[in-house]
Tab-separated table of C-alpha atoms and ligand atoms in Angstrom:
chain	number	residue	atom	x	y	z
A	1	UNK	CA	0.000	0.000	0.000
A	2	UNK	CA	1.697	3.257	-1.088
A	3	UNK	CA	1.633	6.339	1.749
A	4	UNK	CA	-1.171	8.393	-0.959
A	5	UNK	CA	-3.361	5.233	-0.913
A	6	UNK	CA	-2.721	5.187	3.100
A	7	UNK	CA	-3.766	8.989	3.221
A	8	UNK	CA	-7.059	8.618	1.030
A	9	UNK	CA	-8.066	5.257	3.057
A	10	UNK	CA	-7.687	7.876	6.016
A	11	UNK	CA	-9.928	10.226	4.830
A	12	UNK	CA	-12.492	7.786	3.163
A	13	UNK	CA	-15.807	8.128	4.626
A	14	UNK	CA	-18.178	5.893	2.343
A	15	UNK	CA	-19.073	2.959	4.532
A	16	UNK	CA	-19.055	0.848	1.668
A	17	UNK	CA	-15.599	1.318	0.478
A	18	UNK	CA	-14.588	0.957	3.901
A	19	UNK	CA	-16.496	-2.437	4.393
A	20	UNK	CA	-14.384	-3.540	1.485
A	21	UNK	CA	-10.922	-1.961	3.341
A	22	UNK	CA	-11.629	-4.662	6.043
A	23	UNK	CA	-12.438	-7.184	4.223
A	24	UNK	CA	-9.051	-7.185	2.205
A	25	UNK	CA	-7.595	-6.397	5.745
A	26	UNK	CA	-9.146	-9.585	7.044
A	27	UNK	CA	-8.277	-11.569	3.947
A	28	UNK	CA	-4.736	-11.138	4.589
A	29	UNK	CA	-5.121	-11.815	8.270
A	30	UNK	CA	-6.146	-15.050	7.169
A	31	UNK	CA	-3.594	-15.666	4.501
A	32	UNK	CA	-0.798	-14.820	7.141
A	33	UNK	CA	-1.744	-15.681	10.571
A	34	UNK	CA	-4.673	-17.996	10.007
A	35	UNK	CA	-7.548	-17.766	12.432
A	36	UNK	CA	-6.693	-18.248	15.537
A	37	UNK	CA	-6.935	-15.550	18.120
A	38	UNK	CA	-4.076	-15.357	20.783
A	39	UNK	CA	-5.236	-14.670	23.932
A	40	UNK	CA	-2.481	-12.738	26.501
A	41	UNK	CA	-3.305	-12.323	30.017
A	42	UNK	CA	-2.038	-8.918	31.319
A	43	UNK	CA	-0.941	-7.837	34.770
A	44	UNK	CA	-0.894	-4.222	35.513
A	45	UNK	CA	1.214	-4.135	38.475
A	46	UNK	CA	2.212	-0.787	39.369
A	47	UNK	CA	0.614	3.011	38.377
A	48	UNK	CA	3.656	4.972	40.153
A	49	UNK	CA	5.337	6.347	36.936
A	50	UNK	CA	7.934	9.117	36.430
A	51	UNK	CA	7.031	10.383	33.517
A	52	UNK	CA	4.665	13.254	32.375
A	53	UNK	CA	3.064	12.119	29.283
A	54	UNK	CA	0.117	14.608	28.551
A	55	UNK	CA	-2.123	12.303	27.431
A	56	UNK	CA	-1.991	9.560	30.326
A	57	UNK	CA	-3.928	9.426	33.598
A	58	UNK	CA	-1.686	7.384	35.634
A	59	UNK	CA	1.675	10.924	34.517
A	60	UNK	CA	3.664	11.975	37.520
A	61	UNK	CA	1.981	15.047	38.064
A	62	UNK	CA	-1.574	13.334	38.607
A	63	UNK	CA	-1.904	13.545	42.238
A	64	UNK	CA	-5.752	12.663	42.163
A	65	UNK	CA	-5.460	9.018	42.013
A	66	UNK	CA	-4.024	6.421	44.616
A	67	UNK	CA	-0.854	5.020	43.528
A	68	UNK	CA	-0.215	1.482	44.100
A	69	UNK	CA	2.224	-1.357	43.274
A	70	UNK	CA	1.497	-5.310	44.183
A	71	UNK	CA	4.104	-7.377	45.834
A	72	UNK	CA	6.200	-9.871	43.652
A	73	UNK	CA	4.344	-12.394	45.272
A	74	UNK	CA	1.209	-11.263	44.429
A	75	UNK	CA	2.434	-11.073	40.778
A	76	UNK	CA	3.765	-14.071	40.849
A	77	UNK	CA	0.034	-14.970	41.939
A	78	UNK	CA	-1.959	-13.619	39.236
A	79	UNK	CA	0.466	-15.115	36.315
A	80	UNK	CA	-0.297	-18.684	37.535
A	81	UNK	CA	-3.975	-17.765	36.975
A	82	UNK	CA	-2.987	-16.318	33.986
A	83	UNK	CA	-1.023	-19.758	33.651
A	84	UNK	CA	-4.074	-21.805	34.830
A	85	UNK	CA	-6.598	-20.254	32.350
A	86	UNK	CA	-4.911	-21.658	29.424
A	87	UNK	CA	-3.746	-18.266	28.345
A	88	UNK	CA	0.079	-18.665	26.721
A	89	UNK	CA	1.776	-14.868	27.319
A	90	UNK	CA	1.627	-13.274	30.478
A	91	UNK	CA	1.736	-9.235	29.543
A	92	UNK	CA	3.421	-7.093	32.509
A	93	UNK	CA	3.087	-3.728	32.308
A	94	UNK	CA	3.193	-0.726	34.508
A	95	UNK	CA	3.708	2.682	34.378
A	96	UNK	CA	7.750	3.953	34.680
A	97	UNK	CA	8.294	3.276	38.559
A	98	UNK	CA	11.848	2.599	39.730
A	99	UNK	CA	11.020	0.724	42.537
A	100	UNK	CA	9.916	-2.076	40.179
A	101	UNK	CA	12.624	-2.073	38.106
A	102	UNK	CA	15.655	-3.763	37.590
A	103	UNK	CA	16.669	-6.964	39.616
A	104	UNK	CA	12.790	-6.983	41.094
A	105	UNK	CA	12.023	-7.557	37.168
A	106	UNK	CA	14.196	-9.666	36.734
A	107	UNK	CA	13.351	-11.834	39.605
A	108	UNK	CA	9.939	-11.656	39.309
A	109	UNK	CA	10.691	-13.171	35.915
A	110	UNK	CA	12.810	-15.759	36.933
A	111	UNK	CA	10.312	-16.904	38.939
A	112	UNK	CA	7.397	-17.260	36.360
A	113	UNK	CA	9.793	-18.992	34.341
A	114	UNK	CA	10.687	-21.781	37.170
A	115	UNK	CA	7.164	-22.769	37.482
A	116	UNK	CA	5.340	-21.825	34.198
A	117	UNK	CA	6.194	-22.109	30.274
A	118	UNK	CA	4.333	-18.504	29.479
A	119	UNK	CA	5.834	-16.248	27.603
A	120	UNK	CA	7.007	-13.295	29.103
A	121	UNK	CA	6.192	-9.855	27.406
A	122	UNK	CA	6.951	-6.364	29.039
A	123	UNK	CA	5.630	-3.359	28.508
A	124	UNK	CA	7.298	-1.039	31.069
A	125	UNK	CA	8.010	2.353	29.180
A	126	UNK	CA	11.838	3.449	28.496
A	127	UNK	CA	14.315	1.391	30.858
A	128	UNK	CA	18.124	1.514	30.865
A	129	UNK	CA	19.837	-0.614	28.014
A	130	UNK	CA	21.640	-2.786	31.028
A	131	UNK	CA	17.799	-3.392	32.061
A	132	UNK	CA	16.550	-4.527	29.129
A	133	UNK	CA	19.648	-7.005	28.319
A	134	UNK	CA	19.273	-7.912	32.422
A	135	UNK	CA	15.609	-9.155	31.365
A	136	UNK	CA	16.309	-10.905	28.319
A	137	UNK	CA	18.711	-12.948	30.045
A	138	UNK	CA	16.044	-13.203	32.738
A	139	UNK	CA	14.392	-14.790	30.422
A	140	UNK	CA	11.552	-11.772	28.863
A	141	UNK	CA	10.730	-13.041	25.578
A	142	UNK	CA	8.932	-9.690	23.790
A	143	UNK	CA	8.792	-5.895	24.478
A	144	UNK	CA	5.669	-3.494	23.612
A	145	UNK	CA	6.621	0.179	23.441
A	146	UNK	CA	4.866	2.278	21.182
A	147	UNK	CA	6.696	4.801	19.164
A	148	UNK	CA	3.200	6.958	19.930
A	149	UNK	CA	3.429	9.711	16.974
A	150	UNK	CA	6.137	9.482	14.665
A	151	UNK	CA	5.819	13.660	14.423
A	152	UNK	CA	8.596	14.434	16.269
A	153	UNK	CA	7.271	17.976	17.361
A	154	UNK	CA	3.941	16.259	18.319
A	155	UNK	CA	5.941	13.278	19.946
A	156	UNK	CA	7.948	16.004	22.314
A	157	UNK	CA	4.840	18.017	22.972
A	158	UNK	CA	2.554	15.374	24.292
A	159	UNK	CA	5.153	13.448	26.047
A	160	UNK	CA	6.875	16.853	27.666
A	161	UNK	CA	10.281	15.529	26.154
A	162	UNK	CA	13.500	16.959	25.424
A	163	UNK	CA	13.557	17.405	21.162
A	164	UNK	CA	15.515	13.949	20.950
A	165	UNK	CA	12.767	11.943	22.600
A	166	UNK	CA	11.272	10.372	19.333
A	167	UNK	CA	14.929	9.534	17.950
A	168	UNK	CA	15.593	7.949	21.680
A	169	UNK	CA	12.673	5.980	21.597
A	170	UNK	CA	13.057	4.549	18.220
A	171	UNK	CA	16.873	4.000	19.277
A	172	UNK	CA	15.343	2.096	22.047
A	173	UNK	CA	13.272	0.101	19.749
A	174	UNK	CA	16.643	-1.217	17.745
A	175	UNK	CA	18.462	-1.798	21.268
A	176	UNK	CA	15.286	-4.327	21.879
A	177	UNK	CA	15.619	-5.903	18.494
A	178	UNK	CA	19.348	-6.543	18.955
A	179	UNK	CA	18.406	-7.808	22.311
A	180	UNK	CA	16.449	-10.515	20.617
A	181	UNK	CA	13.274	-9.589	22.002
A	182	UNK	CA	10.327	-9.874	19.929
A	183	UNK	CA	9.435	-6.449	19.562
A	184	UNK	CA	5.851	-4.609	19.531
A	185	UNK	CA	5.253	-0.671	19.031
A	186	UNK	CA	2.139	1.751	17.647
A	187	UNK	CA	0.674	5.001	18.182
A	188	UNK	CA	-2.090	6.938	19.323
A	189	UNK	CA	-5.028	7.808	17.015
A	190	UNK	CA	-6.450	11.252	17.232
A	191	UNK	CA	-3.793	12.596	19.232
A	192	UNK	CA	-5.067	16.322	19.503
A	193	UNK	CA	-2.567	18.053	16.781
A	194	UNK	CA	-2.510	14.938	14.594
A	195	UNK	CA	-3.113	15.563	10.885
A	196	UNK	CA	-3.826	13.235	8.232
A	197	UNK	CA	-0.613	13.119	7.087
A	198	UNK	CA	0.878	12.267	10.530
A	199	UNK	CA	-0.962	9.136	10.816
A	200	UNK	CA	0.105	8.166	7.096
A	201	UNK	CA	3.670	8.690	8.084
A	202	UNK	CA	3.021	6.768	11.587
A	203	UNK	CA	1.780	3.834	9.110
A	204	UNK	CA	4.970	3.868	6.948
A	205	UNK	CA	6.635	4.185	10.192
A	206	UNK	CA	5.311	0.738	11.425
A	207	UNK	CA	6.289	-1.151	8.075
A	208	UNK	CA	9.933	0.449	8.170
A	209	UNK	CA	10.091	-0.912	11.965
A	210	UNK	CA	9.524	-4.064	10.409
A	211	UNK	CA	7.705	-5.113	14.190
A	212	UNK	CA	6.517	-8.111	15.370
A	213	UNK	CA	3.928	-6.675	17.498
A	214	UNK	CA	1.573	-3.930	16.620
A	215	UNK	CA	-0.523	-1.945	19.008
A	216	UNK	CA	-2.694	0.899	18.288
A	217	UNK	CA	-5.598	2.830	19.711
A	218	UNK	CA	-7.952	5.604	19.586
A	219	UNK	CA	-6.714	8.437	22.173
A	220	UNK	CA	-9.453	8.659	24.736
A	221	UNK	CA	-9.305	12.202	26.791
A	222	UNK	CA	-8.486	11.795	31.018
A	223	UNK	CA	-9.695	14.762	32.536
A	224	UNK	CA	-7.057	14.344	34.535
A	225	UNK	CA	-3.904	15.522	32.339
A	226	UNK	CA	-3.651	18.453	30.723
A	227	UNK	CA	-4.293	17.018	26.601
A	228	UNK	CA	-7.634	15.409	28.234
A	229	UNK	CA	-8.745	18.600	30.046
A	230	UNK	CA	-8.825	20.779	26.821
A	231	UNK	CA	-9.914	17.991	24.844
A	232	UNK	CA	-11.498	19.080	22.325
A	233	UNK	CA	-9.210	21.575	21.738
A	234	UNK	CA	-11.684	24.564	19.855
A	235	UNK	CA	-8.172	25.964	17.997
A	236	UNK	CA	-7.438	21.974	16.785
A	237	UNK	CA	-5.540	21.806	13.842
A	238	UNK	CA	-6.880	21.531	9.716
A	239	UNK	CA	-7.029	17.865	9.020
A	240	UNK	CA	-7.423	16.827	12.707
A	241	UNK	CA	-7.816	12.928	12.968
A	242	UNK	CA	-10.690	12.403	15.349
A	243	UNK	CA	-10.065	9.463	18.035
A	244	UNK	CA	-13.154	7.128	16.549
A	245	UNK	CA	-13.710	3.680	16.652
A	246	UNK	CA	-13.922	3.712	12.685
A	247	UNK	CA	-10.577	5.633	12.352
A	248	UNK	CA	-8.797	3.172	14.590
A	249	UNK	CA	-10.381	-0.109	12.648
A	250	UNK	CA	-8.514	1.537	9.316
A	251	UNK	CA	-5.937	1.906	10.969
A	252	UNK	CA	-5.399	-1.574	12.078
A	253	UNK	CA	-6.916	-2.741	8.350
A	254	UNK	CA	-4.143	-0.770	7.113
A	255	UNK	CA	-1.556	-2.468	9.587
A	256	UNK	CA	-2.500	-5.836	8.957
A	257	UNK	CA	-2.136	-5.029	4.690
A	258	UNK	CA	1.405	-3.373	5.612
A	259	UNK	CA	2.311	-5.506	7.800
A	260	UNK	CA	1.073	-8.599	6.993
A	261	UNK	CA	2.863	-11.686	9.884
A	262	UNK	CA	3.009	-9.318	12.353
A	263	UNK	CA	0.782	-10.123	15.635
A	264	UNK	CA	-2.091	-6.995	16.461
A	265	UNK	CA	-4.242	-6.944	18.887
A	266	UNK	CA	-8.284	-5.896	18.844
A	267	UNK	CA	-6.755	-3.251	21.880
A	268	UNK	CA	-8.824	-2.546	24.672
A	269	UNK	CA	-8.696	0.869	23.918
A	270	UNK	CA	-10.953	0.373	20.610
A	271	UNK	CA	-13.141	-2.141	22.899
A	272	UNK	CA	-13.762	0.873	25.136
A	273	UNK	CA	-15.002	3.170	22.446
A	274	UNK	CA	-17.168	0.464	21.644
A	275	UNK	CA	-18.409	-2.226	24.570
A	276	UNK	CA	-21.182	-3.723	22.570
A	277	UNK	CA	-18.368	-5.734	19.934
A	278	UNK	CA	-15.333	-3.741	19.433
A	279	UNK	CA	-13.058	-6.694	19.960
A	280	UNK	CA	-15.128	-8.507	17.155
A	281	UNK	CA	-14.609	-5.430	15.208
A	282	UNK	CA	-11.262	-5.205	15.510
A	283	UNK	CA	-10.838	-9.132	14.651
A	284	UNK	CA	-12.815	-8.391	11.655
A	285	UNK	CA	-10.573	-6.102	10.355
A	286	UNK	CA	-7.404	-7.635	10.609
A	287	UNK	CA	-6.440	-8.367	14.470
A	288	UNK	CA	-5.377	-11.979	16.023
A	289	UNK	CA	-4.824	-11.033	19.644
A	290	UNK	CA	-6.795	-10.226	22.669
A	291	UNK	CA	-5.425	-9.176	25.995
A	292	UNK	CA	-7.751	-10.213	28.722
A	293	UNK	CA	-6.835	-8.131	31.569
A	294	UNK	CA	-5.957	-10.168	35.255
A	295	UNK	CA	-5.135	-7.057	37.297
A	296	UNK	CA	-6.926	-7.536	40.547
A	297	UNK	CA	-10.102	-6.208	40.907
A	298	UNK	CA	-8.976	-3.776	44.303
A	299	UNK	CA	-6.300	-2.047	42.142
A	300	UNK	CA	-7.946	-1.959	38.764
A	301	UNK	CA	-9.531	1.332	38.907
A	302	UNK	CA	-6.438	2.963	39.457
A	303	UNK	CA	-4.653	2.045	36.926
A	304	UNK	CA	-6.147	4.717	34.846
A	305	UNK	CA	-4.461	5.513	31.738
A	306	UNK	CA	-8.006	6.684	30.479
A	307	UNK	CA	-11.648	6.833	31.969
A	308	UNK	CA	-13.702	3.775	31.687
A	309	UNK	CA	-11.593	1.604	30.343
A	310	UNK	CA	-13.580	-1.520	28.635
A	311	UNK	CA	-14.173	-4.693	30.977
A	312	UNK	CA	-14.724	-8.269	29.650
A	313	UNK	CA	-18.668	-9.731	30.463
A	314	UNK	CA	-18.114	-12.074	33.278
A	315	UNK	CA	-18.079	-12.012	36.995
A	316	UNK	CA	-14.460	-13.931	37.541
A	317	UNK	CA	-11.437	-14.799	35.113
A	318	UNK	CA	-12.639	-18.463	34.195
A	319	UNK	CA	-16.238	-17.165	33.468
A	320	UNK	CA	-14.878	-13.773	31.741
A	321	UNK	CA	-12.591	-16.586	29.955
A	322	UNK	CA	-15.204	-18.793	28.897
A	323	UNK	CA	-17.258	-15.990	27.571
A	324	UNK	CA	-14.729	-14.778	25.164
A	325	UNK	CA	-13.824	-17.768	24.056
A	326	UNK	CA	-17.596	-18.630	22.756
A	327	UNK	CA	-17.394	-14.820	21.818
A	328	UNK	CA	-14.092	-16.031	19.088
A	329	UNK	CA	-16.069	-19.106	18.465
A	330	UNK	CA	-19.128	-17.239	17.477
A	331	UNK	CA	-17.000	-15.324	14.851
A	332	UNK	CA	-15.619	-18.977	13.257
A	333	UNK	CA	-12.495	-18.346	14.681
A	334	UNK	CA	-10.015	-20.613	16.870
A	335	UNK	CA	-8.282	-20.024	19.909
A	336	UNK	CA	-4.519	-19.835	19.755
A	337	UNK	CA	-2.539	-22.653	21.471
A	338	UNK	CA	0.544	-21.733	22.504
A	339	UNK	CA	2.963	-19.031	23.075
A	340	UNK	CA	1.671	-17.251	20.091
A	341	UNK	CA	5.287	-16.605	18.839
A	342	UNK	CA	5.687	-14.246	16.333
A	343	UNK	CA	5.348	-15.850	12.807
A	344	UNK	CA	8.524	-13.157	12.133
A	345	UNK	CA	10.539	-14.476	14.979
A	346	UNK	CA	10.201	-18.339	14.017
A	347	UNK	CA	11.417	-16.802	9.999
A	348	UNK	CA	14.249	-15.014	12.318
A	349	UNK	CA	15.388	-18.547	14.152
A	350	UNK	CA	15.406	-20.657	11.129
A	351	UNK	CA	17.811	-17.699	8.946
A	352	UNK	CA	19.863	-17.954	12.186
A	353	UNK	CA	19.908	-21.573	11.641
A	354	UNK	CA	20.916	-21.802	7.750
A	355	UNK	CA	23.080	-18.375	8.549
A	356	UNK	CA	26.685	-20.255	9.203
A	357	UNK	CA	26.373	-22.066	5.735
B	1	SAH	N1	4.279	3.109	30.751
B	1	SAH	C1	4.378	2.189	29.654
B	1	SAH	C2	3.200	1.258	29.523
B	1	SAH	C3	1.845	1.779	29.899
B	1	SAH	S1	1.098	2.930	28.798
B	1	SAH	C4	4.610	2.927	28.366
B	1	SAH	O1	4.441	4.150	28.344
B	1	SAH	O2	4.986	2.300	27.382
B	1	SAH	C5	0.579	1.914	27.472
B	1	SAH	C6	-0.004	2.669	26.303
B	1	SAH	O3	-1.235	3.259	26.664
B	1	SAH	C7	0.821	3.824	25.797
B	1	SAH	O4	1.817	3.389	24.921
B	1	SAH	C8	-0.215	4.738	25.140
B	1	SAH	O5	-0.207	4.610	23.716
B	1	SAH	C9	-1.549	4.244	25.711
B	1	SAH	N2	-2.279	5.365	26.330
B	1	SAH	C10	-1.830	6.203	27.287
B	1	SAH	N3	-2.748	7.149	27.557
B	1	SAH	C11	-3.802	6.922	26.729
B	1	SAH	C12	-5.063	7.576	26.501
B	1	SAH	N4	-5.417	8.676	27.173
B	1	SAH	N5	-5.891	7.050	25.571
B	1	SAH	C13	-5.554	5.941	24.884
B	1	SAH	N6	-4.391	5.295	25.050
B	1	SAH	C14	-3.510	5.771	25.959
């Protein structure tokens, strides 16, 4: 897909035309991945973060909301449910907090490993390089960090960066790769400031990353930070892209066609705009992945990176479980066995095999 076909599917309207964007979307999903949906089992374990991201409830600044971080046993806890469920990735993420950083990481790792074959995947923000080699050899298996706006003026003003922090994140992206991680980035959609072209160039951005993972989502305002407070902003930009459940589904149509092996996930972001079947939706138009969230229920609410964030039907994990499984069944779609590698990665391993020849 060339960038000017990227920018008119961005500013296509007919509901027709757009039917028929998914449907080649979906098509390829097939083709590629097949049709099983990988389900990933995330652990939010911490909301003390350092950082000041404009967009993002849980930012340093936010003093309205109770900050809390579980115990490593209690992590430990929640990934043999995660374990137990059938689910094959445990997903840790939290915002930047030094306390939970480091050798706690990497223990806390070690110690899913011992007792469980998940696989690991951390989404923890920007760490020190000698972090993110200390997890690998921990044992981590992928990385999510999204580049969030490839605009580097729109990247430095939303995230209250120095001007280098879009070059530094990218940089951080190849440290990953080299790493051997698996790795998975994205952006925001309808980032106030965005234009059209932006989120063409954010596309072309993904395929150049050549990623294994791709996560994107609509932006959805927290009163609570200072983008979500003026949100909408009355003097917003010509070509604004507006944060809607039909411009993130083009978006990840458009992923899937550019990026066709990669693994993306129906985010829970979209599912929020959308409670009725935006995880459907977003399997429908080119996603294999779902990311049923295990944080406990006493600390949920405050990990708040945006109001009202989308729950799964059920009243406990095996129920909320069984639910979206008949949910994927439903849709003629499978449920992934497995770790859910990467097709990329297993293309990686075999090169590295053949490579001494
Ligand atoms: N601190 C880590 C992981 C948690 S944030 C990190 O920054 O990578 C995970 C993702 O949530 C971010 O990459 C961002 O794209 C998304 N996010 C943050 N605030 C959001 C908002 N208001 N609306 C939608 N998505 C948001």
């Amino acid at each position: 897909m060339r960038r000017d076909e990227i920018l008119r599917w961005i500013n296509e309207t007919d509901q027709a035309a757009l039917a028929d964007l998914h449907r080649q979307a979906d098509a390829v999903r097939r083709e590629h991945v097949g049709d099983a949906v990988h389900l990933r089992g995330l652990i939010e374990f911490s909301n003390h973060c350092e950082q000041r991201c404009g967009y993002c409830g849980i930012r340093a600044p936010n003093q309205a909301i109770p900050r809390y971080r579980m115990s490593s046993g209690e992590v430990l806890d929640r990934a043999r449910e995660v374990h137990r469920l059938g689910y094959g990735t445990v997903v840790l993420q939290s915002g930047e907090d030094p306390v939970a950083g480091g050798h706690w990481i990497a223990d806390l790792i070690r110690s899913i490993k011992a007792e469980t074959d998940l696989a690991i995947t951390l989404s923890l923000g920007e760490r020190s390089e000698g972090d993110l080699a200390t997890w690998r050899e921990a044992g981590a298996d992928r990385y999510l960090l999204r580049f969030e706006s490839s605009n580097p003026e729109l990247f430095r003003k939303s995230r209250e960066t120095t001007p280098h922090g879009l070059v530094d994140r990218i940089r951080t992206l190849e440290v990953l790769k080299s790493l051997g991680y698996e790795v998975g980035s994205g952006m925001l959609i309808g980032l106030p400031g965005q234009t059209s072209a932006d989120l063409a160039r954010d596309i072309a951005l993904l395929r150049e990353l050549d990623l294994d993972m791709i996560g994107v989502g609509p932006f959805i305002p927290h009163p609570g930070t200072p983008i979500g407070r003026h949100f909408p902003d009355p003097a917003s930009v010509d070509g604004q892209v507006p944060s809607s459940e039909e411009m993130a589904l083009k978006v990840i149509a458009m992923a899937r066609i550019c990026c066709p092996d990669t693994n993306i996930p129906a985010t829970t972001a979209v599912a929020t705009l959308n409670q009725q079947d935006g995880y459907e939706r977003g399997l429908r138009a080119g996603a294999n992945v779902v990311m049923p969230c295990l944080t406990p229920d006493g600390v949920r609410a405050q990990y708040q990176i945006y109001p009202n964030k989308a729950r799964l039907h059920g009243a406990d994990p095996e129920t909320q479980r069984d639910l979206l499984v008949a949910r994927i069944h439903a849709m003629g779609r499978t449920v992934g066995r497995g770790r859910g590698d990467s097709p990329k990665a297993g293309k990686r391993s075999a090169m590295a095999v053949v490579a001494p020849e």
